[in-house]
């Protein structure tokens, strides 16, 4: 149905809000990223001098070091999230509608809704108030104050975010694989675990890949988790941006980093879109 | 060249291949044997239990330590029960001010994003225009940008445009975050409604507004309510955007909590966190009662 002229009014509120608080900010960000930073200027610059310096400085340390950390920890958290989430998703998907299914789904959705601050605080507090945990960690040779420990804590925090999301996504995926196919494999003599792996997992591979990419995108963009659990010795790119905003007041540099982070995120998301698109499988 | 009849075996296997699994005894089945299955089941169950315990453990610690009777953070579980930390939270003007701001901003964001988002979803559901995919992509694009970047960008914009009121800045920033969720939620709610209902109402003499109010709105209720709740949750939970847009006098509760957390892991935060957890729990139970969690997730094509 073609819209009448007045029907376009329905789109106006969204358009206004997005235009003002989304498009203009992003444009300003891009614009600022090419400005030369005048040290000592607080808030906005009054002069403008085009330069590539903000970007070229990103090609070496320390940015590359933190970019690598962000990437590495995001990959680990996403892969682990998949490995831990798939069995849970399989259980929920194959379960008849009963209280177990409702309870598990409710738990996962509650975890999604639950403030990340509560979970973060819980993880930090757990490490502070349970000496047993510290003993375990130090037994494998990681001193508690080290940055490796911070990395472990960050991955723990990221897992709390990735596992619920990945699991809920995978439930949909596994549900769409016909359970009869597994039964058919078992009738032909395959064991239960082999039939699950070779049939259901194989057929839900698209869900697995897009789950991984979704978790990866979320992890790369993580801000609060590395802020608290990184304890200052591990930073994600998003934390670098915030530092350039609040501590080392250098808006052009922060803007340049934001643009780079944004582009990486978009690449990952387009990868998700390609994978989810049916035309991907010929 | 053709094999003599006597060489063709009627057994289930030829001489050079191994026989099919179903004809072997369990001990011969190797990876398909019963013991392999038992191990796999243990691994499966174990992983699930570990995962659930892992997800639940921090909540248990927070709830447990929030009623600690000691004066400082020590080992878990606490020896005595005390509500001192909850009292400390209520008595603390720093947190209460943050809570007040969060609720005001959250309510405003919920109202604005639900109205704007529902309108946009109605348009997208009913009409087709050239470039509709582009419009949809545009509306969902805030999903794609990390919140930090959105926060920084909105800060630059409001500073440049001279918008100094911190409430306006916070509401604007959070609405951007929440709106795509509302649109998607309402759209999926609307997609199940046949356009014939609205047309029937119009044929019977209702005008557009009544057709919407009495026919479309009740049918789309679950999508709209879910979207509204999502937008509230997003606004209440956001840290990244609020850190950029708050100032020394007006700040949200998450900002207050995070700032305090960077200094010390005070148990007052535990009390605040427990309150937030309980509120979330009630929210999800309410969602289950009203809408049914299965509808939120779906049952798939082969659901039982």
Coordinates of N, CA, C and O in Angstrom, one line a residue, chain B residues 41-158:
Chain B
X41 N 27.1 -37.9 27.9 CA 26.0 -37.4 28.8 C 26.5 -36.7 30.0 O 26.0 -35.7 30.4
X42 N 27.6 -37.3 30.6 CA 28.2 -36.7 31.8 C 28.7 -35.3 31.4 O 28.5 -34.3 32.1
X43 N 29.5 -35.3 30.3 CA 30.1 -34.0 29.9 C 29.0 -33.0 29.6 O 29.0 -31.8 30.0
X44 N 27.9 -33.4 28.9 CA 26.8 -32.5 28.6 C 26.2 -32.0 29.9 O 26.0 -30.7 30.0
X45 N 25.8 -32.9 30.8 CA 25.1 -32.4 32.0 C 26.1 -31.5 32.8 O 25.7 -30.5 33.4
X46 N 27.3 -32.0 32.9 CA 28.3 -31.2 33.6 C 28.5 -29.8 33.1 O 28.5 -28.8 33.9
X47 N 28.6 -29.7 31.8 CA 28.7 -28.3 31.2 C 27.5 -27.4 31.6 O 27.7 -26.3 31.9
X48 N 26.3 -28.0 31.5 CA 25.2 -27.2 31.8 C 25.2 -26.8 33.2 O 24.9 -25.6 33.5
X49 N 25.5 -27.7 34.1 CA 25.5 -27.3 35.6 C 26.5 -26.3 35.8 O 26.3 -25.3 36.5
X50 N 27.7 -26.5 35.3 CA 28.8 -25.5 35.5 C 28.4 -24.1 34.9 O 28.6 -23.1 35.6
X51 N 27.8 -24.1 33.7 CA 27.4 -22.8 33.2 C 26.3 -22.1 34.0 O 26.5 -20.9 34.3
X52 N 25.3 -22.9 34.5 CA 24.3 -22.2 35.3 C 24.9 -21.7 36.6 O 24.5 -20.6 37.1
X53 N 25.7 -22.6 37.2 CA 26.3 -22.1 38.5 C 27.2 -20.9 38.3 O 27.2 -19.9 39.1
X54 N 27.9 -20.9 37.2 CA 28.8 -19.8 36.8 C 27.9 -18.5 36.7 O 28.3 -17.4 37.2
X55 N 26.8 -18.6 36.0 CA 26.0 -17.4 35.8 C 25.3 -17.0 37.1 O 25.1 -15.8 37.3
X56 N 25.0 -17.9 38.0 CA 24.2 -17.6 39.2 C 25.1 -17.1 40.3 O 24.7 -16.4 41.2
X57 N 26.4 -17.6 40.3 CA 27.3 -17.4 41.5 C 27.4 -15.9 41.9 O 27.3 -15.6 43.0
X58 N 27.7 -15.0 40.9 CA 27.9 -13.6 41.4 C 26.6 -13.0 42.0 O 26.7 -12.3 43.0
X59 N 25.4 -13.4 41.6 CA 24.2 -12.9 42.2 C 24.1 -13.4 43.6 O 23.7 -12.7 44.5
X60 N 24.4 -14.7 43.8 CA 24.4 -15.3 45.1 C 25.3 -14.5 46.1 O 24.9 -14.2 47.2
X61 N 26.5 -14.2 45.6 CA 27.5 -13.5 46.4 C 27.0 -12.1 46.7 O 27.0 -11.7 47.9
X62 N 26.4 -11.4 45.8 CA 26.0 -10.1 46.0 C 24.8 -10.1 47.0 O 24.8 -9.3 48.0
X63 N 23.8 -11.0 46.8 CA 22.7 -11.0 47.7 C 23.2 -11.4 49.1 O 22.7 -10.8 50.1
X64 N 24.1 -12.4 49.2 CA 24.6 -12.8 50.5 C 25.3 -11.7 51.2 O 25.1 -11.5 52.4
X65 N 26.3 -11.1 50.5 CA 27.1 -10.1 51.2 C 26.3 -8.8 51.5 O 26.7 -8.0 52.4
X66 N 25.2 -8.6 50.8 CA 24.4 -7.4 51.1 C 23.8 -7.4 52.5 O 23.5 -6.3 53.0
X67 N 23.7 -8.5 53.1 CA 23.1 -8.6 54.5 C 24.2 -8.9 55.5 O 24.0 -9.4 56.6
X68 N 25.4 -8.6 55.1 CA 26.6 -8.8 56.0 C 26.5 -7.9 57.2 O 26.3 -6.7 57.1
X69 N 26.7 -8.5 58.4 CA 26.7 -7.7 59.6 C 28.0 -7.0 59.9 O 28.1 -6.2 60.8
X70 N 29.1 -7.5 59.2 CA 30.4 -6.9 59.5 C 30.5 -5.5 58.9 O 29.8 -5.1 58.1
X71 N 31.6 -4.8 59.4 CA 31.7 -3.4 58.9 C 32.5 -3.3 57.6 O 32.6 -2.2 57.0
X72 N 33.1 -4.4 57.2 CA 34.0 -4.2 56.0 C 33.9 -5.5 55.2 O 33.3 -6.5 55.6
X73 N 34.4 -5.5 54.0 CA 34.3 -6.6 53.1 C 35.2 -7.7 53.6 O 36.4 -7.5 53.6
X74 N 34.6 -8.9 53.9 CA 35.5 -10.0 54.3 C 35.1 -11.2 53.6 O 34.5 -11.1 52.5
X75 N 35.2 -12.4 54.2 CA 35.0 -13.6 53.4 C 33.5 -13.9 53.4 O 32.7 -13.5 54.2
X76 N 33.1 -14.6 52.3 CA 31.8 -15.1 52.1 C 31.6 -16.5 52.6 O 32.6 -17.3 52.4
X77 N 30.6 -17.0 53.2 CA 29.4 -16.2 53.5 C 29.5 -15.4 54.8 O 30.3 -15.7 55.7
X78 N 28.7 -14.4 55.0 CA 28.8 -13.6 56.1 C 28.2 -14.3 57.4 O 27.3 -15.1 57.3
X79 N 28.8 -14.0 58.5 CA 28.4 -14.7 59.7 C 27.1 -14.2 60.4 O 26.4 -15.0 61.0
X80 N 26.8 -12.9 60.2 CA 25.7 -12.4 60.8 C 24.8 -11.7 59.8 O 25.2 -11.2 58.8
X81 N 23.5 -11.5 60.2 CA 22.6 -10.8 59.3 C 22.4 -9.4 59.7 O 22.2 -9.1 60.9
X82 N 22.4 -8.5 58.7 CA 22.1 -7.1 59.1 C 21.6 -6.4 57.9 O 22.0 -6.6 56.8
X83 N 20.7 -5.4 58.1 CA 20.2 -4.6 57.0 C 20.9 -3.3 56.9 O 20.5 -2.3 56.3
X84 N 22.1 -3.2 57.5 CA 22.7 -1.9 57.6 C 23.1 -1.3 56.3 O 23.0 -0.1 56.1
X85 N 23.4 -2.2 55.3 CA 23.9 -1.7 54.1 C 22.7 -1.1 53.3 O 22.8 -0.1 52.5
X86 N 21.5 -1.7 53.4 CA 20.3 -1.2 52.8 C 20.0 0.2 53.4 O 19.6 1.1 52.7
X87 N 20.1 0.3 54.7 CA 19.9 1.6 55.4 C 20.9 2.6 54.8 O 20.5 3.7 54.6
X88 N 22.1 2.2 54.7 CA 23.2 3.1 54.3 C 22.9 3.6 52.8 O 23.1 4.7 52.5
X89 N 22.3 2.7 52.0 CA 21.9 3.1 50.7 C 20.8 4.1 50.7 O 20.9 5.1 50.0
X90 N 19.8 3.9 51.5 CA 18.7 4.8 51.5 C 19.1 6.2 52.1 O 18.6 7.2 51.7
X91 N 20.0 6.1 53.0 CA 20.5 7.3 53.7 C 21.5 8.1 52.9 O 21.8 9.3 53.2
X92 N 21.9 7.5 51.8 CA 23.0 8.2 51.0 C 22.4 9.1 49.9 O 21.9 8.6 49.0
X93 N 22.6 10.4 50.1 CA 22.0 11.3 49.1 C 22.6 11.1 47.7 O 21.9 11.4 46.7
X94 N 23.8 10.7 47.7 CA 24.5 10.5 46.4 C 23.8 9.5 45.5 O 23.5 9.7 44.4
X95 N 23.5 8.3 46.1 CA 22.8 7.3 45.4 C 21.3 7.6 45.1 O 20.8 7.3 44.1
X96 N 20.7 8.2 46.1 CA 19.3 8.5 46.0 C 19.0 9.5 44.9 O 18.1 9.4 44.1
X97 N 19.9 10.5 44.8 CA 19.8 11.5 43.7 C 20.0 10.8 42.4 O 19.3 11.1 41.4
X98 N 20.9 9.9 42.3 CA 21.1 9.1 41.1 C 19.9 8.3 40.7 O 19.5 8.2 39.6
X99 N 19.3 7.7 41.7 CA 18.1 6.8 41.5 C 17.0 7.7 41.0 O 16.3 7.3 40.0
X100 N 16.8 8.9 41.6 CA 15.8 9.8 41.1 C 16.0 10.2 39.7 O 15.1 10.1 38.9
X101 N 17.2 10.6 39.3 CA 17.5 10.9 37.9 C 17.2 9.8 37.0 O 16.6 9.9 35.9
X102 N 17.7 8.6 37.4 CA 17.5 7.4 36.5 C 16.0 7.2 36.3 O 15.6 6.9 35.1
X103 N 15.2 7.3 37.3 CA 13.8 7.0 37.1 C 13.1 8.1 36.3 O 12.3 7.7 35.4
X104 N 13.5 9.3 36.5 CA 12.9 10.4 35.6 C 13.3 10.2 34.2 O 12.4 10.2 33.3
X105 N 14.6 10.0 34.0 CA 15.0 9.8 32.6 C 14.4 8.6 32.0 O 14.0 8.6 30.8
X106 N 14.4 7.5 32.8 CA 13.8 6.2 32.2 C 12.4 6.4 31.8 O 12.0 5.9 30.8
X107 N 11.6 7.0 32.7 CA 10.2 7.2 32.3 C 10.0 8.0 31.1 O 9.3 7.7 30.2
X108 N 10.8 9.1 31.0 CA 10.7 9.9 29.8 C 11.1 9.2 28.5 O 10.5 9.2 27.5
X109 N 12.2 8.4 28.7 CA 12.7 7.7 27.5 C 11.6 6.6 27.1 O 11.4 6.4 25.9
X110 N 11.0 6.0 28.1 CA 10.0 5.0 27.8 C 8.9 5.6 27.0 O 8.5 5.0 26.0
X111 N 8.4 6.7 27.5 CA 7.2 7.3 26.8 C 7.6 7.8 25.4 O 6.9 7.4 24.4
X112 N 8.7 8.5 25.3 CA 9.1 9.0 24.0 C 9.4 7.9 23.0 O 8.9 7.9 21.8
X113 N 10.2 7.0 23.4 CA 10.6 6.0 22.4 C 9.5 5.0 22.0 O 9.4 4.5 20.9
X114 N 8.5 4.8 23.0 CA 7.4 3.9 22.7 C 6.5 4.6 21.7 O 6.1 4.0 20.7
X115 N 6.2 5.9 21.9 CA 5.3 6.6 21.0 C 6.0 6.7 19.6 O 5.4 6.3 18.6
X116 N 7.2 7.2 19.6 CA 7.9 7.4 18.3 C 8.1 6.1 17.6 O 7.9 5.9 16.4
X117 N 8.5 5.1 18.3 CA 8.8 3.8 17.8 C 7.6 3.1 17.2 O 7.6 2.5 16.2
X118 N 6.5 3.2 18.0 CA 5.3 2.5 17.6 C 4.8 3.2 16.3 O 4.4 2.5 15.3
X119 N 4.8 4.5 16.2 CA 4.4 5.2 15.0 C 5.2 4.7 13.8 O 4.7 4.4 12.7
X120 N 6.6 4.7 14.0 CA 7.4 4.2 12.9 C 7.1 2.8 12.5 O 7.1 2.4 11.3
X121 N 6.9 1.9 13.5 CA 6.6 0.5 13.2 C 5.3 0.4 12.4 O 5.1 -0.4 11.5
X122 N 4.3 1.2 12.8 CA 3.0 1.2 12.1 C 3.2 1.5 10.6 O 2.7 0.8 9.7
X123 N 4.0 2.5 10.4 CA 4.3 2.9 9.0 C 5.0 1.8 8.3 O 4.6 1.5 7.2
X124 N 6.0 1.2 8.9 CA 6.8 0.2 8.2 C 5.9 -1.0 7.9 O 6.1 -1.7 6.9
X125 N 5.0 -1.3 8.9 CA 4.2 -2.5 8.7 C 3.2 -2.4 7.6 O 2.9 -3.3 6.9
X126 N 2.6 -1.2 7.5 CA 1.5 -1.0 6.6 C 1.9 -0.6 5.2 O 1.2 -1.0 4.3
X127 N 2.8 0.3 5.1 CA 3.1 0.9 3.8 C 4.3 0.3 3.1 O 5.3 -0.1 3.8
X128 N 4.4 0.3 1.8 CA 5.6 0.0 1.1 C 6.0 1.3 0.3 O 5.2 1.8 -0.4
X129 N 7.2 1.6 0.4 CA 7.8 2.8 -0.4 C 9.1 2.3 -1.0 O 9.7 1.4 -0.5
X130 N 9.5 3.0 -2.0 CA 10.8 2.7 -2.5 C 11.8 3.1 -1.5 O 11.8 4.1 -0.8
X131 N 12.8 2.2 -1.3 CA 13.8 2.5 -0.3 C 13.4 2.2 1.1 O 13.9 2.7 2.0
X132 N 12.4 1.3 1.2 CA 11.9 0.9 2.5 C 13.1 0.2 3.3 O 13.2 0.4 4.5
X133 N 13.8 -0.6 2.6 CA 14.9 -1.3 3.3 C 15.9 -0.3 3.8 O 16.4 -0.5 4.9
X134 N 16.2 0.8 3.1 CA 17.1 1.8 3.6 C 16.6 2.4 4.8 O 17.3 2.7 5.8
X135 N 15.3 2.7 4.8 CA 14.7 3.4 6.0 C 14.8 2.5 7.2 O 15.2 2.9 8.3
X136 N 14.5 1.2 7.0 CA 14.6 0.2 8.1 C 16.0 0.1 8.6 O 16.3 0.1 9.8
X137 N 17.0 0.1 7.7 CA 18.4 0.0 8.1 C 18.8 1.2 8.9 O 19.5 1.1 9.9
X138 N 18.3 2.4 8.4 CA 18.6 3.6 9.1 C 18.0 3.6 10.6 O 18.7 4.0 11.5
X139 N 16.8 3.1 10.7 CA 16.2 3.1 12.0 C 16.9 2.2 12.9 O 17.0 2.4 14.1
X140 N 17.4 1.0 12.4 CA 18.1 0.1 13.3 C 19.6 0.4 13.4 O 20.3 -0.4 14.1
X141 N 20.1 1.4 12.7 CA 21.5 1.6 12.8 C 22.1 1.9 14.1 O 23.3 1.5 14.4
X142 N 21.4 2.5 15.1 CA 22.0 2.7 16.4 C 22.4 1.4 17.0 O 23.3 1.4 17.9
X143 N 21.8 0.3 16.7 CA 22.2 -1.0 17.1 C 23.7 -1.3 16.9 O 24.4 -2.0 17.6
X144 N 24.1 -0.8 15.7 CA 25.4 -1.2 15.2 C 26.6 -0.4 15.8 O 27.7 -0.9 15.7
X145 N 26.3 0.7 16.5 CA 27.3 1.5 17.0 C 27.5 1.3 18.5 O 26.6 1.3 19.2
X146 N 28.8 1.0 18.9 CA 29.0 0.9 20.3 C 28.5 2.1 21.1 O 28.6 3.2 20.7
X147 N 28.0 1.8 22.3 CA 27.4 2.9 23.1 C 28.4 4.0 23.4 O 28.0 5.1 23.5
X148 N 29.6 3.6 23.6 CA 30.6 4.7 23.9 C 30.7 5.7 22.9 O 30.7 6.9 23.1
X149 N 30.6 5.2 21.6 CA 30.7 6.2 20.5 C 29.5 7.0 20.4 O 29.6 8.2 20.2
X150 N 28.3 6.4 20.7 CA 27.1 7.2 20.7 C 27.2 8.3 21.8 O 26.8 9.4 21.6
X151 N 27.6 7.9 22.9 CA 27.7 8.8 24.0 C 28.6 10.0 23.7 O 28.2 11.1 23.9
X152 N 29.8 9.7 23.2 CA 30.7 10.7 22.9 C 30.1 11.6 21.8 O 30.2 12.9 21.9
X153 N 29.5 11.0 20.8 CA 29.0 11.8 19.7 C 27.9 12.7 20.2 O 27.8 13.9 19.8
X154 N 27.0 12.2 21.0 CA 25.9 13.0 21.5 C 26.4 14.1 22.4 O 25.9 15.3 22.4
X155 N 27.5 13.8 23.1 CA 28.1 14.9 23.9 C 28.6 16.0 23.0 O 28.3 17.2 23.3
X156 N 29.3 15.6 21.9 CA 29.8 16.7 21.0 C 28.7 17.5 20.5 O 28.7 18.7 20.4
X157 N 27.6 16.8 20.1 CA 26.4 17.5 19.5 C 25.8 18.5 20.5 O 25.6 19.6 20.2
X158 N 25.5 18.0 21.7 CA 24.8 18.8 22.7 C 25.7 20.0 23.1 O 25.2 21.1 23.4

